[in-house]
XYZ file of C-alpha atoms in Angstrom:
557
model
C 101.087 144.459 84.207
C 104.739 145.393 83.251
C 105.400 146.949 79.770
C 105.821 144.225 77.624
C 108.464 143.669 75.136
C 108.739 141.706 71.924
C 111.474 141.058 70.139
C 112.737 142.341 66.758
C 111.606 139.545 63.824
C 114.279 140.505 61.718
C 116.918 139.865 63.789
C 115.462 137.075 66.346
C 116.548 133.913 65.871
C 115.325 130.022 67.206
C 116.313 126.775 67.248
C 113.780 123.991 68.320
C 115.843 120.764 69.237
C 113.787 117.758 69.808
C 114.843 113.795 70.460
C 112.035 111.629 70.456
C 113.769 108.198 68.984
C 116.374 106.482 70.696
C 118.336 103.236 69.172
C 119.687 102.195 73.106
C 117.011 100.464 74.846
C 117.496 101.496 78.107
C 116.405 105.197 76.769
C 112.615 105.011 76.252
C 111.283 106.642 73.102
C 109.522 109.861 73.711
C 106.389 110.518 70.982
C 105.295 113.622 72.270
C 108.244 115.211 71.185
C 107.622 115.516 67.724
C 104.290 117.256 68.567
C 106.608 119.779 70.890
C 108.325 121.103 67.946
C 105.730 121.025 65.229
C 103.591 123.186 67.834
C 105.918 125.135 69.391
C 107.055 126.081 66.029
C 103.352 126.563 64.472
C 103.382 129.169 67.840
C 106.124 131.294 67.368
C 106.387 131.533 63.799
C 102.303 132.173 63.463
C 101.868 134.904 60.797
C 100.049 137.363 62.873
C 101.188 136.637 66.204
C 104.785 135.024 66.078
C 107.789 137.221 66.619
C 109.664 134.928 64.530
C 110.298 134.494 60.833
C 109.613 131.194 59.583
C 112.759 130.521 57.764
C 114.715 132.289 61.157
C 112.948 129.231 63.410
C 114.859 126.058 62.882
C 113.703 122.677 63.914
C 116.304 119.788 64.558
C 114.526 116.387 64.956
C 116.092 113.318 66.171
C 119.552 114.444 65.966
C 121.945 111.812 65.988
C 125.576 113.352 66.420
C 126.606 117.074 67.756
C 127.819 118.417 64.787
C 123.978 118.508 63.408
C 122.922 120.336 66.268
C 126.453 122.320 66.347
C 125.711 123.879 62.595
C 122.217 124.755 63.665
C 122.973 126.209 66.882
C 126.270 128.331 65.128
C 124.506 129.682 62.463
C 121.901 131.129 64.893
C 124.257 132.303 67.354
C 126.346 134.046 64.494
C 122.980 135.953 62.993
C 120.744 136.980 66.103
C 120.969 139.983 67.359
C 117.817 140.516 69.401
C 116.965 137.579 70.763
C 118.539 134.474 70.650
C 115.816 131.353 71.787
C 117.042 127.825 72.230
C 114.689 124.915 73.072
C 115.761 121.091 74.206
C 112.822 118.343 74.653
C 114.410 115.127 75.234
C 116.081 112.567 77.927
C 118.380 114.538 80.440
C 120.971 112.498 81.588
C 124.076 112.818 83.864
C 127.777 110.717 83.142
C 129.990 109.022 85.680
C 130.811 112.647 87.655
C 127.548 113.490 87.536
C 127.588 116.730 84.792
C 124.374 116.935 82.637
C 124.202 115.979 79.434
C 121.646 115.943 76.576
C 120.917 112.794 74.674
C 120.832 112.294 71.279
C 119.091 109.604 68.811
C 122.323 107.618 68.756
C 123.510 108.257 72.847
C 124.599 105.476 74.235
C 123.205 105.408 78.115
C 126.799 103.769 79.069
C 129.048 106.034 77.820
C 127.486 109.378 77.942
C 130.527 111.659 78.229
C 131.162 110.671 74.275
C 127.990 110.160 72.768
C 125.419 113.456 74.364
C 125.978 117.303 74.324
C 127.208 118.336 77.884
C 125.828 121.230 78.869
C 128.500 123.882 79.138
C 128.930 123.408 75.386
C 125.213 124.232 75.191
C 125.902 127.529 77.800
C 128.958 128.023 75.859
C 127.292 128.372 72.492
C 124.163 130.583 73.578
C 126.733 132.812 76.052
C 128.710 133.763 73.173
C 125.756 134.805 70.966
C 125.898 139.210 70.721
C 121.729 138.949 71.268
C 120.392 141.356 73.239
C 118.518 138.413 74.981
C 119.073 134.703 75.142
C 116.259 132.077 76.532
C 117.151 128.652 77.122
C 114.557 126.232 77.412
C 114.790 122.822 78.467
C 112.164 119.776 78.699
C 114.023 116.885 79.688
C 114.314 114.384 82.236
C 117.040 112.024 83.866
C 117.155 108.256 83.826
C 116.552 107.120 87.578
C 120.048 105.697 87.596
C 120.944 109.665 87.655
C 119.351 109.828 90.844
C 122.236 108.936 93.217
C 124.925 110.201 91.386
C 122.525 113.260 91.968
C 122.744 113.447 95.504
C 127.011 114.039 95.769
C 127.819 117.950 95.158
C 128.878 117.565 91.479
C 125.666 115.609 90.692
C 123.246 118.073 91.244
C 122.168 119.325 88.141
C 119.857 122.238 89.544
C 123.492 123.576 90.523
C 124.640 122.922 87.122
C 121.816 124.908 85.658
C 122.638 128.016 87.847
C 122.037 130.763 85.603
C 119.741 133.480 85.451
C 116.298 132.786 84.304
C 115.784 129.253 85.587
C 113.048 127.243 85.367
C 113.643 123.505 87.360
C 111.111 121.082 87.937
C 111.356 117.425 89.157
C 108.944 115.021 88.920
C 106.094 113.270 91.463
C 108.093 110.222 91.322
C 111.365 109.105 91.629
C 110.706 105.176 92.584
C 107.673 104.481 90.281
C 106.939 105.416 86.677
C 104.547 108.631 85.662
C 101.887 107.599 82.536
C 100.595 109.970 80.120
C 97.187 109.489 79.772
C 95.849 107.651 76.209
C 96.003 111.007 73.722
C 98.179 112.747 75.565
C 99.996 115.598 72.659
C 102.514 116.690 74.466
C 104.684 116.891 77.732
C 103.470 118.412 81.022
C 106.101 120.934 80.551
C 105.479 122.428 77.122
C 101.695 121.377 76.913
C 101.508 124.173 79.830
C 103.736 126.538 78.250
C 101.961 126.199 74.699
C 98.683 127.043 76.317
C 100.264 130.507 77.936
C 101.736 131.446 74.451
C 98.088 131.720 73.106
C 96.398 133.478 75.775
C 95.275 136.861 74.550
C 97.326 139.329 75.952
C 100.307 138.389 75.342
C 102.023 136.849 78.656
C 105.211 137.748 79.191
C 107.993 135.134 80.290
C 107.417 136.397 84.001
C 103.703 135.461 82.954
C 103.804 132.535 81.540
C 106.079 130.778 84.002
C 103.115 131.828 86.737
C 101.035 130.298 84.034
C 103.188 126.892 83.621
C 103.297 127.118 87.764
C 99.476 127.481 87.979
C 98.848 124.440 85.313
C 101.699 122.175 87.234
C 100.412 122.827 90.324
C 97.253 121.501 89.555
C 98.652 118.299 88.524
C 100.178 118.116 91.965
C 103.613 118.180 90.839
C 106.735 120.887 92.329
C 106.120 124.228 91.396
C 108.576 125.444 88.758
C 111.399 128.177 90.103
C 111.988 130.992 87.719
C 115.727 132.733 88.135
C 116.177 136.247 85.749
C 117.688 139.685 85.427
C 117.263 142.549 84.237
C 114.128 143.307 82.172
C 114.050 139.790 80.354
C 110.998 138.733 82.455
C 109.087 141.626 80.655
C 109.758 139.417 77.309
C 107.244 137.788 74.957
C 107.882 134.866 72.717
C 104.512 136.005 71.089
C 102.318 138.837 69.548
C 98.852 138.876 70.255
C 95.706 141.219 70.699
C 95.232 143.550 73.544
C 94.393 141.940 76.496
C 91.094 142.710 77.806
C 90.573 144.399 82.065
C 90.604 141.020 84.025
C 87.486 140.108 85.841
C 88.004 138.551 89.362
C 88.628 134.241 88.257
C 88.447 131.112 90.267
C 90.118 129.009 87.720
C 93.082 128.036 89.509
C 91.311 127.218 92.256
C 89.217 124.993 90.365
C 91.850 123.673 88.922
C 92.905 122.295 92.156
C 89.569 121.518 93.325
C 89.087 119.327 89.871
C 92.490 117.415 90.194
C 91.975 116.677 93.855
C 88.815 115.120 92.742
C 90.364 113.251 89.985
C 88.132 115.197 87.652
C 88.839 115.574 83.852
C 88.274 119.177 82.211
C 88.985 120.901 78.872
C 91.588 122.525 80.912
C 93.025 119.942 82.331
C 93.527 118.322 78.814
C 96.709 119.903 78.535
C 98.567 118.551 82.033
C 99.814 115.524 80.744
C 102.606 113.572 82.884
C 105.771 112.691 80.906
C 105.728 108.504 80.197
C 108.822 106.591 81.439
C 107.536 103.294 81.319
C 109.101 101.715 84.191
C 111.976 103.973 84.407
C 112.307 106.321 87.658
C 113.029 109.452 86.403
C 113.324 112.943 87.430
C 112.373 115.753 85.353
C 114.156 118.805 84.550
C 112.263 121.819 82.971
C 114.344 124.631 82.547
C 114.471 128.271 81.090
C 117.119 130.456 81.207
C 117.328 134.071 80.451
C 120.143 135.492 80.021
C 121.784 139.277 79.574
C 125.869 139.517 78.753
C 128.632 137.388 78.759
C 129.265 138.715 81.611
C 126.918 135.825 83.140
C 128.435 132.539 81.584
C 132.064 133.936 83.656
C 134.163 134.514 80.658
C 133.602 138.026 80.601
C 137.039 138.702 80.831
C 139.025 136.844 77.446
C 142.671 136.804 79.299
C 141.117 134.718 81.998
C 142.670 131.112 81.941
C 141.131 128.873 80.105
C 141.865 126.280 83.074
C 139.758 127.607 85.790
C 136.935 125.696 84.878
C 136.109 122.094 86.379
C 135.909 121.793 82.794
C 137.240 122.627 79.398
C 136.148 121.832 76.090
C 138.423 120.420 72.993
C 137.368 120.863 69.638
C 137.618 118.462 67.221
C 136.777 117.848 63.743
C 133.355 116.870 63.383
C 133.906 113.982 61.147
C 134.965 111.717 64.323
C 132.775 108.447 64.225
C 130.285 108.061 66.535
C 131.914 104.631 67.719
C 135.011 106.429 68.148
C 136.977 106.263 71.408
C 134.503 102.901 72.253
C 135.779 100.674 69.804
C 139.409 99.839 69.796
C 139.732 99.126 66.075
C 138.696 102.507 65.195
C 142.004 103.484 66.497
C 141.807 107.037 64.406
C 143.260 110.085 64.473
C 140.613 111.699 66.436
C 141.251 110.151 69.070
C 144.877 109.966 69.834
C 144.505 113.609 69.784
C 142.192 113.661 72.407
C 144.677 111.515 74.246
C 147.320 113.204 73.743
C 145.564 116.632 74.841
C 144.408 114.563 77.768
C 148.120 113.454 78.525
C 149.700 117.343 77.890
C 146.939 118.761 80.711
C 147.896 115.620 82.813
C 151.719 116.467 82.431
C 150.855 120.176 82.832
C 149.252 119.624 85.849
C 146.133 121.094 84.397
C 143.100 119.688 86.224
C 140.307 120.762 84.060
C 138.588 117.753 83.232
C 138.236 117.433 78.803
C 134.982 117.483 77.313
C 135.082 116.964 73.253
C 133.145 119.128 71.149
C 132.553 118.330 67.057
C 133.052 121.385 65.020
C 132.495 121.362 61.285
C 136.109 121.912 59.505
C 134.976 125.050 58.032
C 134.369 126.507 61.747
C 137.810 125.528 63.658
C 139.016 128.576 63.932
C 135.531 130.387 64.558
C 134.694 127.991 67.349
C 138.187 129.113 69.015
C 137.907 133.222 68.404
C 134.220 133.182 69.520
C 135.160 130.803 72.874
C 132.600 127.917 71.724
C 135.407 125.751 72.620
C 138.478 126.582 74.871
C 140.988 124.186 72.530
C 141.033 122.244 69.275
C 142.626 119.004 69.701
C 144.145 119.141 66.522
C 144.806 122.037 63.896
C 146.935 122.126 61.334
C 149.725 124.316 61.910
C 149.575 127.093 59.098
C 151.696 130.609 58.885
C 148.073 132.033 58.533
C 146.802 130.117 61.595
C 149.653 131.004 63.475
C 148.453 135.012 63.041
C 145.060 134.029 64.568
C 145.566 131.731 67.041
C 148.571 130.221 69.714
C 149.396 126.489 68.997
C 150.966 124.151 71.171
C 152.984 121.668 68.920
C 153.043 119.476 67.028
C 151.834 116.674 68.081
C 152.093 115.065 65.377
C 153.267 115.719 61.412
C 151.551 113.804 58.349
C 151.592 114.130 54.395
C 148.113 115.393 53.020
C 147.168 112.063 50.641
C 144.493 110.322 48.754
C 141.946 107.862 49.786
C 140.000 105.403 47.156
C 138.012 102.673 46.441
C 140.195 99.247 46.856
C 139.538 98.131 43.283
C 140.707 101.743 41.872
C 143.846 101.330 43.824
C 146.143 99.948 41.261
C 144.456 102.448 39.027
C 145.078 105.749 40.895
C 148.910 105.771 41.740
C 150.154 109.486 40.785
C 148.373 112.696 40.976
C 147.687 112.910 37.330
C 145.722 109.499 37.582
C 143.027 112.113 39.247
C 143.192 114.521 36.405
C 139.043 114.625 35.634
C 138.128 112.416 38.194
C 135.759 114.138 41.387
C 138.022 114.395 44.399
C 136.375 115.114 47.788
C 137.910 117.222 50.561
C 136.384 118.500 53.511
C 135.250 122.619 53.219
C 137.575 124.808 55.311
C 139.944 122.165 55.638
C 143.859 122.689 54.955
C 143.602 120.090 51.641
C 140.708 121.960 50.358
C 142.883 125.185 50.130
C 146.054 123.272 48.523
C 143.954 122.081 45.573
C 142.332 125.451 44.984
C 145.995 126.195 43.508
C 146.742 126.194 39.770
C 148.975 123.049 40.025
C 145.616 120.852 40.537
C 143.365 123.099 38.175
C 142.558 119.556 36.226
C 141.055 117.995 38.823
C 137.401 118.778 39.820
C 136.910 119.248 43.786
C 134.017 118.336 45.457
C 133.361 120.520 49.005
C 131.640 118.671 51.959
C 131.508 119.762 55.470
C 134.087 117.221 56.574
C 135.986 114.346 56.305
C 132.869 111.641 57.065
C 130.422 113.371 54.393
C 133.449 112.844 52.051
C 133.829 109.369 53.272
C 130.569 108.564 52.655
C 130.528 110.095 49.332
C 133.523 107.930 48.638
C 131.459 104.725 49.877
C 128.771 105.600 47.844
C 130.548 105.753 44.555
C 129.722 109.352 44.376
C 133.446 110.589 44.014
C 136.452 108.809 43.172
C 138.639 109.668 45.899
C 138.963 111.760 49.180
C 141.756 114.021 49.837
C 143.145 114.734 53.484
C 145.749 113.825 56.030
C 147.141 110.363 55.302
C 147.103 109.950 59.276
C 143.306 110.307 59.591
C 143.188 108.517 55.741
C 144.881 105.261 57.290
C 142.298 104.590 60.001
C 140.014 105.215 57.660
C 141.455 102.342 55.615
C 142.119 99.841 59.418
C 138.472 100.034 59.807
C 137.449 99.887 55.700
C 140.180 97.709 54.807
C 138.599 95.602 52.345
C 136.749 98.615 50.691
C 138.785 101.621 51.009
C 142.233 102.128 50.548
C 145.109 105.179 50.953
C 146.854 105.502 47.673
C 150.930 104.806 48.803
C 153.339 107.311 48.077
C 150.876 109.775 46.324
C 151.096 113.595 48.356
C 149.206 116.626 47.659
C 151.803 119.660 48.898
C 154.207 119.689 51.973
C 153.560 117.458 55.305
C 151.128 118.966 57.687
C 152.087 120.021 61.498
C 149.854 119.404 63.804
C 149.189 121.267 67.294
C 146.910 122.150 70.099
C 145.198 125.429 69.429
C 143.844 127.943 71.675
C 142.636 131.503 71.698
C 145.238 134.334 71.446
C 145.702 136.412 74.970
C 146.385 133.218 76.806
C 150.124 133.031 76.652
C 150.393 132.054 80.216
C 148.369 129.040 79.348
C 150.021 128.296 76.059
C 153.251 128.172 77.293
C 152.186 125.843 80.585
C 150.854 123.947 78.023
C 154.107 123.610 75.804
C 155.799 122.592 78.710
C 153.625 119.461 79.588
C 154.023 118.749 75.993
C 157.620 118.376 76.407
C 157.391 116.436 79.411
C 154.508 114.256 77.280
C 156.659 113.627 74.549
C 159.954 112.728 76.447
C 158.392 110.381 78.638
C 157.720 108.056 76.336
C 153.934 108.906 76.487
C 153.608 110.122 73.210
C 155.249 106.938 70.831
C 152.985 104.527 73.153
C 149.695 106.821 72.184
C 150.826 106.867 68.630
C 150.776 103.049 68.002
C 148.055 101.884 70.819
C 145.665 104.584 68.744
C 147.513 104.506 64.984
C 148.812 100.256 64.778
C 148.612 100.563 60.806
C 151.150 103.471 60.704
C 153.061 102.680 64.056
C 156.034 101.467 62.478
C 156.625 105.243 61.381
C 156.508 107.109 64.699
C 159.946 107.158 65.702
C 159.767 109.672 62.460
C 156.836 111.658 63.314
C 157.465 112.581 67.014
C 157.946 115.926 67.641
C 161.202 116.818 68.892
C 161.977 119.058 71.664
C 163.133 121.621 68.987
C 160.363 121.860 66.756
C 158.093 122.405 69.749
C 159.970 124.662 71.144
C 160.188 127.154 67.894
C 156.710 126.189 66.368
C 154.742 126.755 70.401
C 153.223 130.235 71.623
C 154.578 132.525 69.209
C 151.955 134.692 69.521
């Protein structure tokens, strides 16, 4: 037996992240989920034999957007400092080029790209954590239309997975669906890796997967292949007594004797085949451990940020879910994507864009830390400007008011607001402006961003909601009839907008300028601007960027 390792309570953190529910019916609900976390968590955090503190082990059911699983993920990432353990249990599923995505409550199975987490963000996130150990584990499985896309070199998602401490296994069936049996608690996966964490010993990671391999194999499904470095393998997830001298054991072999005889034993309780109706599916059990940056190949920070098949945009979390899908939500959001997408075009920039949702109050963190390699769309600050490059603008607005329609004749000058609760995103650029004296009268209400303010706002809960009159207006195309931007009333100077990136990238930055340019004086950028903004179109010949301003206002880091 190797010396065995456990990890500092203190300063280990988890996050269990579970999606059982799914609204689009070509993703079958998955009910043993639910009975992953609860037990999983009941495991680790036990009061005598977890290594992890109860209120350090979070659990994120049915999540149905990225920001909720963003916050959770971010504030684990920026407290660990032993060992950082993330776990997935859901439906795996791959997009159009075949990269691997996660689903969520609300995913749509058509348009995956916008609507899942894609992995790198995942590998991203846990890379950039300063633990002394990370663990990814994932218990998912991909909809049998993933199958072919599969097969072409960018499909296969063991290759995307290629990181140290990898645990893959696929399923007996890829034509014809696998049933659970009636009772079944939980997945084949984690029912076998529960049962290691509570043998006396403890096991340790190198342990349990022979454990999960033993318990798998008896089921007769593909042994599970471990990857690691380092000492990590020596790793328990648990505390437990001393383990007792081993006497000689024919238990896996009667394992295999009972399952080739169809036989049911106490043992065998707990190999359960994942249900997927009449889906074909392959399943994809993974855990990763991982030691240093070093391993997620961003080790070195003036790298560019471009040599990636991919590269990930941050944006505001607030976007809508329907965003991007539904042409009347024409918002902000996303002409910024499309205009990043049409600057990397211009630049010649092949990385392919994956949005990320970051909460307002995180923008900048998300940028410094590498969680995302851009953010589509950052207001352009002097204090900014001393943290990170921008490419820009892209776009200038006025910082304005939104409110309910039948308070619109009501509210037309900033004193109207004087004791009424306005709303603004935490973090955000507005929020800062009204912290000044000049608005001392009126009583600010923090969220963490725009569409908890929204909401608020729908929900009679605040009077009015304070941000960029841009973002404000397509608020008001979709919400017409109920919401409505207050005209002509500004709270301080017009906002710039830009791309941001990391500083030490100038090289990048000023590529990046340049396809700007070339994006803007192509005509590009004014046929973006009204396809994505119609409400405001008529004012764009106003707010394009000129070849000056981006010039002066780009890389002057």
């Amino acid at each position: 037996m190797t010396d065995t390792r456990f990890p500092e309570r203190a300063t280990s953190r988890a996050v269990l992240i579970g999606t059982g529910t799914f609204h689009d019916p070509e993703l079958p609900d998955i009910p043993a989920v639910q009975a992953n976390l609860d037990a999983l968590r009941q495991t680790l955090t036990h009061p005598v034999h977890g290594v992890f503190a109860p209120e350090h082990c979070v659990v994120v059911a049915d999540p149905t957007d990225q920001a909720t699983v963003g916050a959770a993920l971010s504030r684990a990432v920026r407290e660990c400092e032993d060992l950082l353990l993330v776990y997935y249990c859901g439906h795996g599923l791959l997009d159009e080029a075949g990269l691997l995505h996660f689903a969520l409550t609300g995913t749509d199975s058509q348009n995956v790209s916008w609507s899942a987490i894609h992995l790198d963000l995942v590998k991203r996130m846990v890379g950039g954590a300063r633990a002394k150990a990370r663990v990814l584990v994932l218990d998912c499985c991909f909809a049998g239309k993933a199958i072919s896309a599969m097969a072409g070199p960018r499909g296969l998602a063991l290759g995307q997975l290629n990181l140290t401490g990898t645990y893959t296994l696929t399923s007996t069936t890829a034509t014809a669906p696998s049933h659970a049996p009636p009772g079944a608690a939980h997945t084949a996966f984690t029912g076998a890796m529960l049962q290691a964490l509570t043998i006396p010993g403890p096991l340790t990671l190198d342990e349990v997967h022979c454990h999960i391999d033993e318990e798998l194999a008896g089921l007769g499904l593909p042994r599970p292949q471990r990857r690691s470095v380092g000492a990590v393998g020596e790793l328990s997830l648990v505390r437990g007594p001393a383990r007792e001298p081993e006497a000689p054991s024919t238990a896996g072999a009667q394992a295999s004797t009972d399952a080739d005889n169809g036989a049911t034993t106490a043992s065998a309780s707990l190999r359960r085949i994942w249900a997927w109706r009449t889906i074909p599916a392959i399943a994809v059990l993974s855990v990763m451990a991982l030691l240093g940056n070093q391993l997620w190949g961003d080790s070195n920070a003036n790298s560019s940020l471009f040599s990636d098949d991919n590269v990930l945009v941050g944006l505001d979390g607030e976007a809508d879910d329907s965003f991007f899908l539904t042409p009347k939500w024409a918002n902000f959001s996303a002409f910024s994507l499309e205009a990043v997408e049409g600057v990397l075009k211009e630049a010649n920039i092949e990385s392919r864009p994956i949005r990320v949702d970051v909460q307002s109050s995180e923008q900048l963190l998300s940028l410094k830390n590498r969680a995302v390699d851009l953010n589509a769309a950052l207001a352009m600050t002097s204090t900014r400007m001393e943290e990170v490059e921008f490419v820009g603008p892209i776009a200038s607005g006025a910082l304005g008011v939104l409110v309910q329609a039948k308070d619109a004749k009501s509210i037309r000058v900033i004193d109207d607001l004087h004791g009424k609760s306005v709303c603004t995103p935490e973090g955000s650029t507005v929020a800062q402006i009204m912290e000044s004296e000049a608005y001392a009268r009126i009583p600010v209400v923090k969220m963490p961003d725009s569409r908890s303010c929204i909401e608020a706002l729908e929900k009679m809960e605040v009077v009015a909601v304070a941000g960029d009159t841009l973002l404000l207006s397509t608020v008001e195309l979709e919400k017409g009839s109920q919401l409505r931007v207050v005209p002509n009333l500004t709270i301080g100077s017009p906002s710039q907008y830009g791309i941001a990136l990391p500083k030490g990238h100038h090289k990048d930055c000023t590529r990046l300028r340049d396809g700007l340019l070339r994006y803007v004086s192509s005509g590009k950028w004014l046929k973006a601007f009204r396809d994505r903004l119609p409400n405001v179109g008529q004012h764009a010949n106003e707010l394009q960027p000129t070849a000056d301003e981006i010039e002066n206002l780009s890389c002057r880091g």
